[in-house]
Amino acid sequence: MPPRHEESRAIPLRGPDGVRPMHRVRPLEFQTIIEPFRIKSVEPLRFTTVDEREQLLGRAGYNLFHLRAEDVLIDLLTDSGTGAMSTEQWAGMMRGDESYAGSRSYLRFLEVVQELTGFEHILPTHQGRAAERILFGEVVRPGHVVPNNTHFDTTRANIEHFAGLPADLVIPEGMRPSDEHPFKGNVDVERLEQSLREHGRERVPLVMVTVTNNSGGGQPVSLENLRAVRRVCDRWGVPLFLDACRFAENAWFIKQREPGQSHRSPRDIAREMFRLADGATFSAKKDGLANIGGFLAMNDEALAERCRNNLILTEGFPSYGGLAGYDLEAIAQGLREVTEEDYLRYRVRGVEYLWEKLDAAGIPLVRPAGGHAVYVDAKALLPHVPPEQYPAQSLAVELYRAGGVRSVEIGSVMFGRPRPDGTEEPAPMELVRLAIPRRVYTQSHIDYVAEVAVAVADRARELRGYRFTEAPRVLRHFSARFEPLATQAAECLSG
Ligand code: F0G
């Protein structure tokens, strides 16, 4: 990590006012990476006891999505829409132009998104999944296959909604939490080629790449990999779309880790990432640094026209797409701030800081740290709880019970698939994600989270599995209810 604060400017013999500087000293170098902001407005946290949280959990059916946010002390459920906005974003909110058509705020949004992405057609949407629904609704037909490194739950569900088949083709290292790889989000280009050979371009309407790969641990994709995917898409005549929610964190990893990229600005790298694709879906709730919003972008004029019609039908007129003018201002400003080096250095280092504390305590983690979250490998931490009893759910519940920390299960609750015989195919990994909201928590909050996680991990053998008492068919993790299995802990302790 390069030193941040240095007094390296040439020291003048006399200042502009003719006064001699105090003394000539060797430039000082400081290593501490500080939050590149100060806090102007605070939101109090509410403390609860373990007894209270046990009751709250029971009422919530052991589903952390059912808790009231004020009953959560540190909320690491998601980094989506939970960030703190800057003074400039709030100022932009006040300048929001709420005209129905062609508002100034829309034009500002358009200018920033076009400069960043280079795409011709930009359709604002109320969030990322609206962009996904509109895009897939236009291009996915029953039996179509959509490859990705790893689909997020909403892209997967939207493709399945149109009877398409999502295919996860991340490199093998991306599926093995303990493997080290600088770009664990990379697409397995061999398997992509194979998938296109098998299904043909008629059945593959587009290829997607998710940057960073959220479901696979917030891991980045290299420029080299994106270029290789681009070449495959070109050979087959299939368009390439980015699921670009965390494009800036991905660009930062490229700058840090990819040979020959360290001299470039994150923005320059991000611009190249977008220019390797034909379009993108984007949730502004992540690297838009906004609390709501998104867009669908592309170069294909005919497709854009169809999507625009769909947008008008369900989201709003193309110059606001379901958002207020002030939201468009917040996103436009957020998209400027998110590629600043001071911000990205602090952001990625903050996540790594938590990761290092848990790693030092021997907690099995997805390696290395992701861009927006730390992922605990619950399969490795709770080997006595089989995937059918949802070890990651068990761990997530305990982090809340013990310390009021809310995380999210990314395992078989979220991604388990029913088999034809009525049993269930478990997810490939059982992860608990501790997602860090942007610019919200300070170092002591993170120290507290680490203390809770380490204490819970020390008692991991006592944790028991869960079973569903209610489970809707689609996106069940949001609304399901559970109950703890009674026998496991006793069996395990006696064994
Ligand atoms: N794609 C990825 C990779 C995501 O992480 C998300 C959202 C979406 C698409 C959908 O965007 O929420 O604006 O509709 N992820 C959030 C999360 C919910 O917690 O990871 P959205």
mmCIF file of C-alpha atoms in Angstrom, residues 13 167 235 284 308 322 324 397 407 456:
data_model
loop_
_atom_site.group_PDB
_atom_site.id
_atom_site.type_symbol
_atom_site.label_atom_id
_atom_site.label_comp_id
_atom_site.label_asym_id
_atom_site.label_seq_id
_atom_site.Cartn_x
_atom_site.Cartn_y
_atom_site.Cartn_z
ATOM 1 C CA LEU A 13 13.740 28.754 0.688
ATOM 2 C CA ALA A 167 -25.532 -20.573 -16.514
ATOM 3 C CA ARG A 235 -16.595 -14.850 -32.771
ATOM 4 C CA ALA A 284 -26.970 2.821 -8.646
ATOM 5 C CA ARG A 308 -37.739 2.070 -24.068
ATOM 6 C CA GLY A 322 -39.293 5.642 -12.229
ATOM 7 C CA ALA A 324 -37.341 11.546 -9.165
ATOM 8 C CA VAL A 397 -28.832 -15.917 12.977
ATOM 9 C CA SER A 407 -25.548 -10.270 7.743
ATOM 10 C CA VAL A 456 -19.414 -16.633 17.648
#
